Coordinates of C-alpha atoms in Angstrom, one line a residue:
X1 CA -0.4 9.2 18.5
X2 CA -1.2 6.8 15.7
X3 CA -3.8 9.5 14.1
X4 CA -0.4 12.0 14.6
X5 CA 2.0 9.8 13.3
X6 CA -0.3 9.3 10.2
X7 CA -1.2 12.6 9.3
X8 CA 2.5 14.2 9.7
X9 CA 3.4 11.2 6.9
X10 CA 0.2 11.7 4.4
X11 CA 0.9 15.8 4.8
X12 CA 4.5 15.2 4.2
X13 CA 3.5 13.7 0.8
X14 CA 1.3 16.4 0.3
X15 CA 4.0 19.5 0.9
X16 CA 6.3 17.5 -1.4
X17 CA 3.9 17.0 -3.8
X18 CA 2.8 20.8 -4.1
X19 CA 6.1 22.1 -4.0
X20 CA 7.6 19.8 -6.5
X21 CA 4.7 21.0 -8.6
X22 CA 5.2 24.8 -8.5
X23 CA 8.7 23.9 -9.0
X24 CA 7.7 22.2 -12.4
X25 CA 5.3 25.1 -13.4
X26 CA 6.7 28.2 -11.7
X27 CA 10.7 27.9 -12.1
X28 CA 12.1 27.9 -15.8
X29 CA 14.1 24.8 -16.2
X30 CA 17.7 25.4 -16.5
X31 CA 19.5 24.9 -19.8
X32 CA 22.0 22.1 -19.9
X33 CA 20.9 19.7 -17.6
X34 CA 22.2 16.7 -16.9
X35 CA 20.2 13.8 -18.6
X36 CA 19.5 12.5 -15.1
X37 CA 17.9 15.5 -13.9
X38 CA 16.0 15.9 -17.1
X39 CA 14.6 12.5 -16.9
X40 CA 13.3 13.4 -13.0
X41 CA 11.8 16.3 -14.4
X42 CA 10.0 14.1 -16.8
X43 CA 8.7 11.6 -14.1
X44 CA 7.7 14.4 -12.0
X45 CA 5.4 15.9 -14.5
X46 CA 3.5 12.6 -14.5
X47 CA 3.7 11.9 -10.6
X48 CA 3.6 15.4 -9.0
X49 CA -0.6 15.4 -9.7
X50 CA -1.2 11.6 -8.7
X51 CA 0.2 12.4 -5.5
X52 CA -1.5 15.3 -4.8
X53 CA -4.8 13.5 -5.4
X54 CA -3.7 11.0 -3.5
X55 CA -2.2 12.7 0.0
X56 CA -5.3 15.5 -0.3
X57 CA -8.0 12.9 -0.5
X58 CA -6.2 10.5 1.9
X59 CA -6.0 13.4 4.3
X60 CA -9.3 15.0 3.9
X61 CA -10.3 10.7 4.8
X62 CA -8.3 11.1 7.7
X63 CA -9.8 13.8 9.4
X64 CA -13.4 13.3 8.4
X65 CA -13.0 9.8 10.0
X66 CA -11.1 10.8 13.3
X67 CA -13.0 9.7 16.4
X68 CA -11.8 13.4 17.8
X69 CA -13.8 14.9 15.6
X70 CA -16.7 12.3 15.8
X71 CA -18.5 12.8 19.6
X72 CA -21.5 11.7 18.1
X73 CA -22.8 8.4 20.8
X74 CA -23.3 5.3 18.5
X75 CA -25.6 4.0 21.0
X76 CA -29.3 3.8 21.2
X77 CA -31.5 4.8 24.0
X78 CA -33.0 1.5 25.3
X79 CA -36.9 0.7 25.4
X80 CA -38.0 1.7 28.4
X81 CA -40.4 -1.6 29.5
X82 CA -44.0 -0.4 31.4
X83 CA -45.4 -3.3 33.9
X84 CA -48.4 -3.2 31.2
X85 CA -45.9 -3.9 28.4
X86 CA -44.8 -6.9 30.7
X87 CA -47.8 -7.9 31.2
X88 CA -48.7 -8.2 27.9
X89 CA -45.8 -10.6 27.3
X90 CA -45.8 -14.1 27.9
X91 CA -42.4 -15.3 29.2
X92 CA -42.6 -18.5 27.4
X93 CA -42.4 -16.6 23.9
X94 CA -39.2 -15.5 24.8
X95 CA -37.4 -18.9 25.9
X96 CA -39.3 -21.4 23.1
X97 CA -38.3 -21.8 19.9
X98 CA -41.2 -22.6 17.1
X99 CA -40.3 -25.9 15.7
X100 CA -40.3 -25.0 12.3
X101 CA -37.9 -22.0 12.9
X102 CA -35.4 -24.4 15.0
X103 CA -32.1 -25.5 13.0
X104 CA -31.5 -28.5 15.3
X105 CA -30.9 -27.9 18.9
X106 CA -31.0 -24.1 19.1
X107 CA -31.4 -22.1 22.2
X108 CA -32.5 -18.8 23.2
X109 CA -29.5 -17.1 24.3
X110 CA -30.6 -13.7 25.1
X111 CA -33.5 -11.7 24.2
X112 CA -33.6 -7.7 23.2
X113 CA -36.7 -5.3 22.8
X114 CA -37.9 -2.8 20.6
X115 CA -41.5 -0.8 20.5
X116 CA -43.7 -0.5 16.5
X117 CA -45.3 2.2 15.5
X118 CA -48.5 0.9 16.9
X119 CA -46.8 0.2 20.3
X120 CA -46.6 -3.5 20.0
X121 CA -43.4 -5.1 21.5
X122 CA -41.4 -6.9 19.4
X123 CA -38.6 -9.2 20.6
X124 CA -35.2 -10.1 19.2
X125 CA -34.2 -13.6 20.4
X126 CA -30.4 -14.4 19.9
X127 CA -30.1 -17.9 19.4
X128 CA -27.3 -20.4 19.6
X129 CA -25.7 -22.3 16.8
X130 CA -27.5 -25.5 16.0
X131 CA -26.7 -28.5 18.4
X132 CA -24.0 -31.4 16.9
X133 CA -26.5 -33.7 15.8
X134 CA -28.6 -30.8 13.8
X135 CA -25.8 -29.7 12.3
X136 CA -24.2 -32.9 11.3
X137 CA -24.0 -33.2 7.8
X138 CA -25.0 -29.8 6.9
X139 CA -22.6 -28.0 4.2
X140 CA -20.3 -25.2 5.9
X141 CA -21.6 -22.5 3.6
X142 CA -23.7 -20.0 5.1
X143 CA -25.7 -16.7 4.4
X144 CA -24.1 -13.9 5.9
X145 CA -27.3 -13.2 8.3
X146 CA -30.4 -16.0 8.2
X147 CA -26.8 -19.0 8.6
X148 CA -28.5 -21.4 6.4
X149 CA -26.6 -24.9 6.8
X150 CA -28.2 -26.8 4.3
X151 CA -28.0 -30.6 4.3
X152 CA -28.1 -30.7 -0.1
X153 CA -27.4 -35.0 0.4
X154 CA -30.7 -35.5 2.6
X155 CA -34.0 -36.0 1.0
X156 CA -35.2 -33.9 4.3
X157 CA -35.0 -30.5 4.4
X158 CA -34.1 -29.2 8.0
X159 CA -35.0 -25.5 9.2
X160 CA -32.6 -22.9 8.4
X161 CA -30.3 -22.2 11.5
X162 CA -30.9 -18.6 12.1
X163 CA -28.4 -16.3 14.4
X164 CA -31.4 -14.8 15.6
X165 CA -35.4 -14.5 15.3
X166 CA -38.1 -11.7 15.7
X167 CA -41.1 -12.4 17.5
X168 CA -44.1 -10.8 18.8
X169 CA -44.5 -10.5 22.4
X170 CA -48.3 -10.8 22.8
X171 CA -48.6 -14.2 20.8
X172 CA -44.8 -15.3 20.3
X173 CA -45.6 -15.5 16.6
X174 CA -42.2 -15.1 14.3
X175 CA -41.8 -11.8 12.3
X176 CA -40.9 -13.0 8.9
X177 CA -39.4 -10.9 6.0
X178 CA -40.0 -7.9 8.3
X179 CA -36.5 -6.4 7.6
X180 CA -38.1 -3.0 6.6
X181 CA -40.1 -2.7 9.5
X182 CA -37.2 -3.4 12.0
X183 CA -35.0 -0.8 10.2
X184 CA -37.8 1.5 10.8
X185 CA -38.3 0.9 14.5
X186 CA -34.4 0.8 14.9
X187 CA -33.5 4.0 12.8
X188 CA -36.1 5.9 14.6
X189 CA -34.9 5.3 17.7
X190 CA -31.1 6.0 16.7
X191 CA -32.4 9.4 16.0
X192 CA -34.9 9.6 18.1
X193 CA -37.2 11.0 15.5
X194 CA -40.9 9.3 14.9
X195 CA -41.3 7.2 12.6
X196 CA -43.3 9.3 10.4
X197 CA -40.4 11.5 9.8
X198 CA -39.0 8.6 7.5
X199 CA -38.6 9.7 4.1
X200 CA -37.5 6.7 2.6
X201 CA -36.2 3.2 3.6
X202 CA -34.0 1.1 0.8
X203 CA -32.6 -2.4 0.9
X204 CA -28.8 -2.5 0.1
X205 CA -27.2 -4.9 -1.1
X206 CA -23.8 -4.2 -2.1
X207 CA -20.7 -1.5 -0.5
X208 CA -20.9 1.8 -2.5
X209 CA -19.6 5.6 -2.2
X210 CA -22.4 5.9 0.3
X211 CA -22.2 2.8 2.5
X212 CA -18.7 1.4 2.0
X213 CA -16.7 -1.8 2.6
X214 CA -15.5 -1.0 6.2
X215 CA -18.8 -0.7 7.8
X216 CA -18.5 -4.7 6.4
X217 CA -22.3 -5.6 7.1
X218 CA -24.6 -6.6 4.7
X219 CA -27.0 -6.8 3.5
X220 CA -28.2 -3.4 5.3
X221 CA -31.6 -1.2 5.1
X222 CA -30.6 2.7 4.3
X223 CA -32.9 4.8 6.7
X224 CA -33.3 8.4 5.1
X225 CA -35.2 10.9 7.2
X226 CA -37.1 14.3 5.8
X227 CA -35.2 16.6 7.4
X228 CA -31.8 16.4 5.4
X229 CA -29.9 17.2 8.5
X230 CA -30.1 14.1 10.4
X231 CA -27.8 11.5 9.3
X232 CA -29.1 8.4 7.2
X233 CA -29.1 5.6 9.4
X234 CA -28.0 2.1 8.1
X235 CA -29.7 -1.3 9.9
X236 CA -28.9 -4.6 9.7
X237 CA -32.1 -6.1 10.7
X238 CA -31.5 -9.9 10.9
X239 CA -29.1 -8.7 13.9
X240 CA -30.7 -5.9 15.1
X241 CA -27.9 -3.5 14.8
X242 CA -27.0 -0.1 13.6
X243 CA -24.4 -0.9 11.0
X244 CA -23.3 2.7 9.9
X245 CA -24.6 6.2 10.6
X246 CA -24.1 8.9 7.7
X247 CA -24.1 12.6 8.0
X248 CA -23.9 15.0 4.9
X249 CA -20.4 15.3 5.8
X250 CA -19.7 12.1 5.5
X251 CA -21.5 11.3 2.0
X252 CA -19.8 14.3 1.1
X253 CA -15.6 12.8 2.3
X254 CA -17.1 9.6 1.0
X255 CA -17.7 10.7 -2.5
X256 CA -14.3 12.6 -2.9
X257 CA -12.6 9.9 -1.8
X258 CA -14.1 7.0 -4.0
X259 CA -13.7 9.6 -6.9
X260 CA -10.1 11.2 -6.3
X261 CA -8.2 8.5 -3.8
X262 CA -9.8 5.3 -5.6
X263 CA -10.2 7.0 -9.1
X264 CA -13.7 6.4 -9.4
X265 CA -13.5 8.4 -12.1
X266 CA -11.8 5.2 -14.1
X267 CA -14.7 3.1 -13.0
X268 CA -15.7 3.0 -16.8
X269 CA -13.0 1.0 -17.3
X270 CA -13.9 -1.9 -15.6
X271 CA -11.9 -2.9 -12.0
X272 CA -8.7 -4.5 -13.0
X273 CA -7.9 -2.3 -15.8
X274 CA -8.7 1.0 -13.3
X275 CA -6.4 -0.8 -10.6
X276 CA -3.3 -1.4 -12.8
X277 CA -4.0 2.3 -13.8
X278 CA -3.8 3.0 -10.5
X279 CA -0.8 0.8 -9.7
X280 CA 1.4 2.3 -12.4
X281 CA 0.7 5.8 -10.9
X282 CA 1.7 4.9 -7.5
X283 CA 5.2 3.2 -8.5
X284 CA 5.9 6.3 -10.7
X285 CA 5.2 8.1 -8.1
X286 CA 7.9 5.8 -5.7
X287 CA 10.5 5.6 -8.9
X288 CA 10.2 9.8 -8.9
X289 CA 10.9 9.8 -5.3
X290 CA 13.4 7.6 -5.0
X291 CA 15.2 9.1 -8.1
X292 CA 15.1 12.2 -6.7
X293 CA 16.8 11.5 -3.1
X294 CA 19.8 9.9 -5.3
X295 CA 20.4 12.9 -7.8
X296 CA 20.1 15.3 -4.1
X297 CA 22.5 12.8 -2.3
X298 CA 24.9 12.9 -5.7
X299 CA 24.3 16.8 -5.5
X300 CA 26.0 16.9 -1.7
X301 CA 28.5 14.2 -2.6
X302 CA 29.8 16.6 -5.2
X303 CA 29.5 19.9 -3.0
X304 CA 31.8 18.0 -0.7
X305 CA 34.6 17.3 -3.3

Protein backbone atom coordinates (compact mmCIF):
# COMPACT_ATOMS: atom_id res chain seq x y z
CA UNK A 1 0.00 0.00 0.00
CA UNK A 2 2.77 2.33 1.05
CA UNK A 3 4.86 1.32 -2.30
CA UNK A 4 1.10 2.29 -4.11
CA UNK A 5 0.49 5.16 -2.33
CA UNK A 6 4.09 6.43 -3.32
CA UNK A 7 4.32 5.76 -6.72
CA UNK A 8 0.57 7.15 -7.69
CA UNK A 9 2.17 10.58 -5.96
CA UNK A 10 5.88 10.59 -7.62
CA UNK A 11 3.91 9.59 -11.25
CA UNK A 12 1.41 12.27 -10.53
CA UNK A 13 4.40 14.74 -10.51
CA UNK A 14 5.65 13.08 -13.44
CA UNK A 15 2.29 13.38 -15.76
CA UNK A 16 2.11 17.02 -14.56
CA UNK A 17 5.39 17.65 -15.26
CA UNK A 18 5.34 16.24 -19.02
CA UNK A 19 2.29 17.72 -19.91
CA UNK A 20 3.01 21.13 -18.54
CA UNK A 21 6.06 20.76 -20.75
CA UNK A 22 4.44 19.98 -24.16
CA UNK A 23 2.09 22.64 -23.15
CA UNK A 24 5.12 25.10 -23.00
CA UNK A 25 6.70 23.73 -26.30
CA UNK A 26 3.92 22.43 -28.33
CA UNK A 27 0.88 25.12 -27.82
CA UNK A 28 1.60 28.82 -29.15
CA UNK A 29 1.14 31.05 -26.23
CA UNK A 30 -1.85 33.19 -26.61
CA UNK A 31 -1.51 36.90 -27.25
CA UNK A 32 -2.75 39.18 -24.48
CA UNK A 33 -2.21 37.43 -21.47
CA UNK A 34 -2.80 38.37 -18.29
CA UNK A 35 0.57 39.36 -16.49
CA UNK A 36 -0.23 36.58 -14.00
CA UNK A 37 -0.44 33.86 -16.50
CA UNK A 38 2.63 35.20 -18.28
CA UNK A 39 4.60 35.15 -15.18
CA UNK A 40 3.44 31.16 -14.61
CA UNK A 41 4.55 30.56 -17.99
CA UNK A 42 7.82 31.99 -17.03
CA UNK A 43 8.29 29.86 -13.79
CA UNK A 44 7.18 26.89 -15.69
CA UNK A 45 9.94 27.12 -18.26
CA UNK A 46 12.45 26.90 -15.36
CA UNK A 47 10.47 24.18 -13.21
CA UNK A 48 8.78 21.97 -15.85
CA UNK A 49 12.50 20.08 -16.47
CA UNK A 50 13.61 19.93 -12.72
CA UNK A 51 10.63 18.10 -12.10
CA UNK A 52 10.82 15.78 -14.63
CA UNK A 53 14.34 14.78 -13.54
CA UNK A 54 13.24 14.60 -10.38
CA UNK A 55 9.75 12.37 -10.49
CA UNK A 56 11.61 10.09 -13.43
CA UNK A 57 14.60 9.32 -11.38
CA UNK A 58 12.68 9.17 -8.14
CA UNK A 59 10.43 6.64 -9.77
CA UNK A 60 12.86 4.61 -11.75
CA UNK A 61 14.54 4.50 -7.53
CA UNK A 62 11.26 3.28 -6.59
CA UNK A 63 10.85 0.43 -8.58
CA UNK A 64 14.41 -0.73 -8.88
CA UNK A 65 14.31 -0.85 -4.95
CA UNK A 66 10.80 -2.57 -4.43
CA UNK A 67 11.17 -5.75 -2.42
CA UNK A 68 8.33 -7.13 -5.24
CA UNK A 69 10.71 -7.01 -7.64
CA UNK A 70 13.71 -8.13 -5.46
CA UNK A 71 13.09 -12.24 -4.63
CA UNK A 72 16.62 -12.51 -4.47
CA UNK A 73 17.30 -14.46 -0.53
CA UNK A 74 19.72 -12.12 1.45
CA UNK A 75 20.74 -15.01 3.41
CA UNK A 76 23.66 -17.30 3.32
CA UNK A 77 23.84 -21.02 3.26
CA UNK A 78 25.32 -21.98 6.66
CA UNK A 79 28.63 -24.10 7.04
CA UNK A 80 27.81 -27.32 7.16
CA UNK A 81 30.14 -28.71 10.37
CA UNK A 82 31.73 -32.57 9.65
CA UNK A 83 32.47 -34.57 13.13
CA UNK A 84 36.24 -34.10 11.77
CA UNK A 85 35.83 -30.33 11.61
CA UNK A 86 34.66 -30.71 15.32
CA UNK A 87 37.07 -32.58 16.14
CA UNK A 88 39.64 -30.46 15.09
CA UNK A 89 38.25 -27.70 17.31
CA UNK A 90 38.96 -27.20 20.80
CA UNK A 91 35.89 -25.99 22.66
CA UNK A 92 37.93 -23.87 24.92
CA UNK A 93 38.97 -21.53 21.88
CA UNK A 94 35.55 -20.71 21.46
CA UNK A 95 34.56 -19.66 25.23
CA UNK A 96 38.20 -17.88 26.21
CA UNK A 97 39.17 -14.70 25.49
CA UNK A 98 43.18 -14.02 24.87
CA UNK A 99 44.01 -11.53 27.46
CA UNK A 100 45.56 -9.14 25.34
CA UNK A 101 42.41 -9.01 23.06
CA UNK A 102 39.99 -8.59 26.29
CA UNK A 103 38.67 -4.83 26.87
CA UNK A 104 37.89 -5.43 30.51
CA UNK A 105 35.40 -8.08 31.36
CA UNK A 106 34.29 -9.29 27.97
CA UNK A 107 32.42 -12.48 27.28
CA UNK A 108 31.93 -14.72 24.48
CA UNK A 109 28.38 -14.35 23.64
CA UNK A 110 27.95 -16.44 20.70
CA UNK A 111 30.11 -17.94 18.25
CA UNK A 112 29.60 -18.28 14.24
CA UNK A 113 31.58 -20.45 11.57
CA UNK A 114 32.96 -20.06 8.35
CA UNK A 115 35.32 -22.51 6.09
CA UNK A 116 39.04 -20.80 4.09
CA UNK A 117 40.05 -21.63 1.09
CA UNK A 118 42.33 -24.21 2.54
CA UNK A 119 39.44 -25.73 4.59
CA UNK A 120 40.46 -24.38 7.93
CA UNK A 121 37.56 -23.30 10.25
CA UNK A 122 37.54 -19.99 11.28
CA UNK A 123 35.32 -18.75 14.17
CA UNK A 124 33.60 -15.48 14.71
CA UNK A 125 33.22 -14.88 18.54
CA UNK A 126 30.49 -12.15 19.42
CA UNK A 127 31.59 -10.57 22.51
CA UNK A 128 29.89 -8.52 25.12
CA UNK A 129 30.61 -4.97 25.92
CA UNK A 130 33.42 -4.53 28.41
CA UNK A 131 32.40 -5.09 32.17
CA UNK A 132 31.84 -1.62 34.48
CA UNK A 133 35.04 -1.58 35.96
CA UNK A 134 36.93 -2.02 32.31
CA UNK A 135 35.07 0.48 31.01
CA UNK A 136 35.22 2.93 33.72
CA UNK A 137 36.93 5.90 32.70
CA UNK A 138 37.20 5.17 29.12
CA UNK A 139 36.13 8.12 26.63
CA UNK A 140 32.54 7.42 24.98
CA UNK A 141 33.97 7.72 21.46
CA UNK A 142 34.15 4.67 19.59
CA UNK A 143 35.16 3.18 16.03
CA UNK A 144 32.29 2.23 14.20
CA UNK A 145 33.54 -1.67 14.20
CA UNK A 146 36.88 -2.60 16.45
CA UNK A 147 34.62 -0.10 19.65
CA UNK A 148 37.86 1.32 20.90
CA UNK A 149 37.12 3.02 24.40
CA UNK A 150 40.28 4.54 25.08
CA UNK A 151 41.14 5.62 28.55
CA UNK A 152 43.53 9.00 26.98
CA UNK A 153 43.89 10.14 31.21
CA UNK A 154 45.62 6.71 32.15
CA UNK A 155 49.30 6.19 31.77
CA UNK A 156 47.94 2.35 30.97
CA UNK A 157 46.82 1.46 27.89
CA UNK A 158 43.90 -1.11 28.08
CA UNK A 159 42.93 -3.57 25.17
CA UNK A 160 40.57 -2.21 22.68
CA UNK A 161 36.95 -3.50 23.46
CA UNK A 162 36.09 -5.21 20.23
CA UNK A 163 32.26 -6.24 19.29
CA UNK A 164 33.61 -9.30 18.03
CA UNK A 165 36.98 -11.34 17.32
CA UNK A 166 38.17 -13.95 14.63
CA UNK A 167 39.87 -16.88 15.70
CA UNK A 168 41.22 -20.09 14.46
CA UNK A 169 39.62 -23.19 15.44
CA UNK A 170 42.61 -25.58 15.57
CA UNK A 171 44.85 -23.28 17.88
CA UNK A 172 42.32 -20.42 19.10
CA UNK A 173 44.94 -18.03 17.80
CA UNK A 174 43.16 -14.37 16.84
CA UNK A 175 42.92 -13.46 13.08
CA UNK A 176 44.20 -9.98 12.99
CA UNK A 177 43.81 -7.45 10.08
CA UNK A 178 42.29 -10.33 8.13
CA UNK A 179 39.38 -8.24 6.81
CA UNK A 180 40.19 -9.23 3.09
CA UNK A 181 40.29 -12.71 3.77
CA UNK A 182 36.88 -12.84 5.64
CA UNK A 183 35.25 -10.84 2.81
CA UNK A 184 36.54 -13.52 0.63
CA UNK A 185 35.24 -16.56 2.54
CA UNK A 186 31.90 -14.53 3.12
CA UNK A 187 31.29 -13.24 -0.54
CA UNK A 188 31.95 -16.68 -1.84
CA UNK A 189 29.58 -18.19 0.01
CA UNK A 190 26.78 -15.38 -0.66
CA UNK A 191 27.24 -16.52 -4.15
CA UNK A 192 28.16 -19.60 -3.74
CA UNK A 193 30.87 -19.34 -6.27
CA UNK A 194 34.68 -20.48 -5.24
CA UNK A 195 36.79 -18.38 -4.25
CA UNK A 196 38.91 -18.43 -7.21
CA UNK A 197 36.22 -16.88 -9.14
CA UNK A 198 37.11 -13.54 -7.22
CA UNK A 199 38.17 -10.93 -9.52
CA UNK A 200 38.85 -8.33 -7.20
CA UNK A 201 38.32 -7.46 -3.46
CA UNK A 202 38.63 -3.46 -2.50
CA UNK A 203 38.42 -1.85 0.90
CA UNK A 204 35.69 0.98 1.06
CA UNK A 205 35.71 3.46 2.98
CA UNK A 206 33.30 5.99 2.31
CA UNK A 207 29.13 5.83 0.65
CA UNK A 208 29.35 6.40 -3.11
CA UNK A 209 27.04 5.94 -6.39
CA UNK A 210 27.98 2.34 -5.98
CA UNK A 211 27.59 1.55 -2.32
CA UNK A 212 25.44 4.24 -0.88
CA UNK A 213 24.44 5.82 2.51
CA UNK A 214 21.45 3.47 3.22
CA UNK A 215 23.26 0.31 3.29
CA UNK A 216 24.84 2.60 6.51
CA UNK A 217 27.83 0.09 7.22
CA UNK A 218 31.19 0.93 6.99
CA UNK A 219 33.83 0.54 6.46
CA UNK A 220 32.93 -2.50 3.98
CA UNK A 221 35.14 -4.79 1.51
CA UNK A 222 33.54 -4.64 -2.29
CA UNK A 223 33.68 -8.37 -3.50
CA UNK A 224 33.69 -8.33 -7.50
CA UNK A 225 33.46 -11.66 -9.15
CA UNK A 226 34.73 -12.58 -13.00
CA UNK A 227 31.74 -13.38 -14.27
CA UNK A 228 30.03 -9.78 -14.56
CA UNK A 229 26.65 -11.36 -13.98
CA UNK A 230 26.77 -12.09 -10.38
CA UNK A 231 26.22 -9.23 -8.19
CA UNK A 232 29.24 -7.53 -6.23
CA UNK A 233 28.93 -8.47 -2.85
CA UNK A 234 29.76 -5.90 -0.01
CA UNK A 235 31.16 -7.40 3.59
CA UNK A 236 31.57 -5.95 6.65
CA UNK A 237 34.19 -8.14 8.13
CA UNK A 238 34.66 -7.00 11.75
CA UNK A 239 30.85 -8.23 11.97
CA UNK A 240 30.71 -10.84 9.72
CA UNK A 241 27.88 -9.61 7.66
CA UNK A 242 26.80 -9.07 4.18
CA UNK A 243 26.26 -5.33 4.18
CA UNK A 244 24.83 -4.79 0.51
CA UNK A 245 24.53 -7.00 -2.52
CA UNK A 246 24.75 -5.20 -6.02
CA UNK A 247 23.54 -6.44 -9.34
CA UNK A 248 24.24 -4.47 -12.70
CA UNK A 249 20.89 -3.28 -12.32
CA UNK A 250 21.39 -1.86 -9.42
CA UNK A 251 24.82 0.05 -10.19
CA UNK A 252 22.99 0.98 -13.10
CA UNK A 253 19.42 2.88 -10.99
CA UNK A 254 22.28 3.80 -8.60
CA UNK A 255 24.16 5.96 -11.04
CA UNK A 256 21.04 7.62 -12.62
CA UNK A 257 19.89 8.53 -9.54
CA UNK A 258 23.06 10.14 -7.91
CA UNK A 259 23.44 11.91 -11.27
CA UNK A 260 19.72 13.10 -12.25
CA UNK A 261 17.76 12.96 -8.63
CA UNK A 262 20.88 14.33 -6.49
CA UNK A 263 22.47 16.32 -9.47
CA UNK A 264 25.71 14.69 -9.31
CA UNK A 265 26.27 16.38 -12.21
CA UNK A 266 26.84 19.71 -9.83
CA UNK A 267 29.26 17.75 -7.82
CA UNK A 268 32.00 20.24 -9.19
CA UNK A 269 30.66 22.61 -7.30
CA UNK A 270 31.38 21.54 -4.13
CA UNK A 271 28.19 20.21 -1.62
CA UNK A 272 26.59 23.18 -0.19
CA UNK A 273 26.67 25.33 -3.27
CA UNK A 274 25.07 22.01 -5.36
CA UNK A 275 22.47 21.70 -2.50
CA UNK A 276 21.15 25.36 -2.48
CA UNK A 277 21.20 24.75 -6.38
CA UNK A 278 19.16 22.15 -5.68
CA UNK A 279 16.93 23.83 -3.05
CA UNK A 280 16.07 26.83 -5.30
CA UNK A 281 14.87 24.28 -8.04
CA UNK A 282 12.64 22.47 -5.77
CA UNK A 283 10.74 25.65 -4.33
CA UNK A 284 10.41 26.98 -7.96
CA UNK A 285 9.18 24.10 -8.63
CA UNK A 286 6.41 24.33 -5.31
CA UNK A 287 5.92 28.37 -6.14
CA UNK A 288 4.94 27.11 -9.99
CA UNK A 289 2.61 24.71 -8.59
CA UNK A 290 1.01 26.51 -6.17
CA UNK A 291 0.71 29.50 -8.66
CA UNK A 292 -0.82 27.57 -10.90
CA UNK A 293 -3.75 25.98 -8.77
CA UNK A 294 -4.67 29.84 -7.92
CA UNK A 295 -4.79 31.26 -11.52
CA UNK A 296 -7.11 27.69 -12.36
CA UNK A 297 -9.25 28.28 -9.17
CA UNK A 298 -9.54 32.28 -10.30
CA UNK A 299 -10.23 30.72 -13.85
CA UNK A 300 -13.61 28.77 -12.37
CA UNK A 301 -14.42 31.58 -10.01
CA UNK A 302 -14.81 33.68 -13.00
CA UNK A 303 -16.66 30.95 -15.27
CA UNK A 304 -19.15 30.95 -12.46
CA UNK A 305 -19.88 34.76 -12.50
Amino acid sequence: MRLLLIGALVGSLFFASALGLSLIFFIRRKAGLSRARSLHHLLAYGAAIPALMFSASGFYHLIQSSSLLDAQDPSMPPVMLSRADMAGTDPRHLMAIPPEHDGGGQQVMGAMAVRAEDGTILWRLALSPAGIEGAAGKAGSADMHEHAHHDHSAATSAPPTRSALWVRGDDGQPILDAGEAIARILASRAVGVDQQKIDRVEPVARFSADYGFINKRLPVWRVAFEDSALPRIFVDAADGVIAARSTAADRLESRVFSFVHKWGFLNWMGQKPRDLVIMFFVSLIVLTAIFGWILQVRRLQNRRR
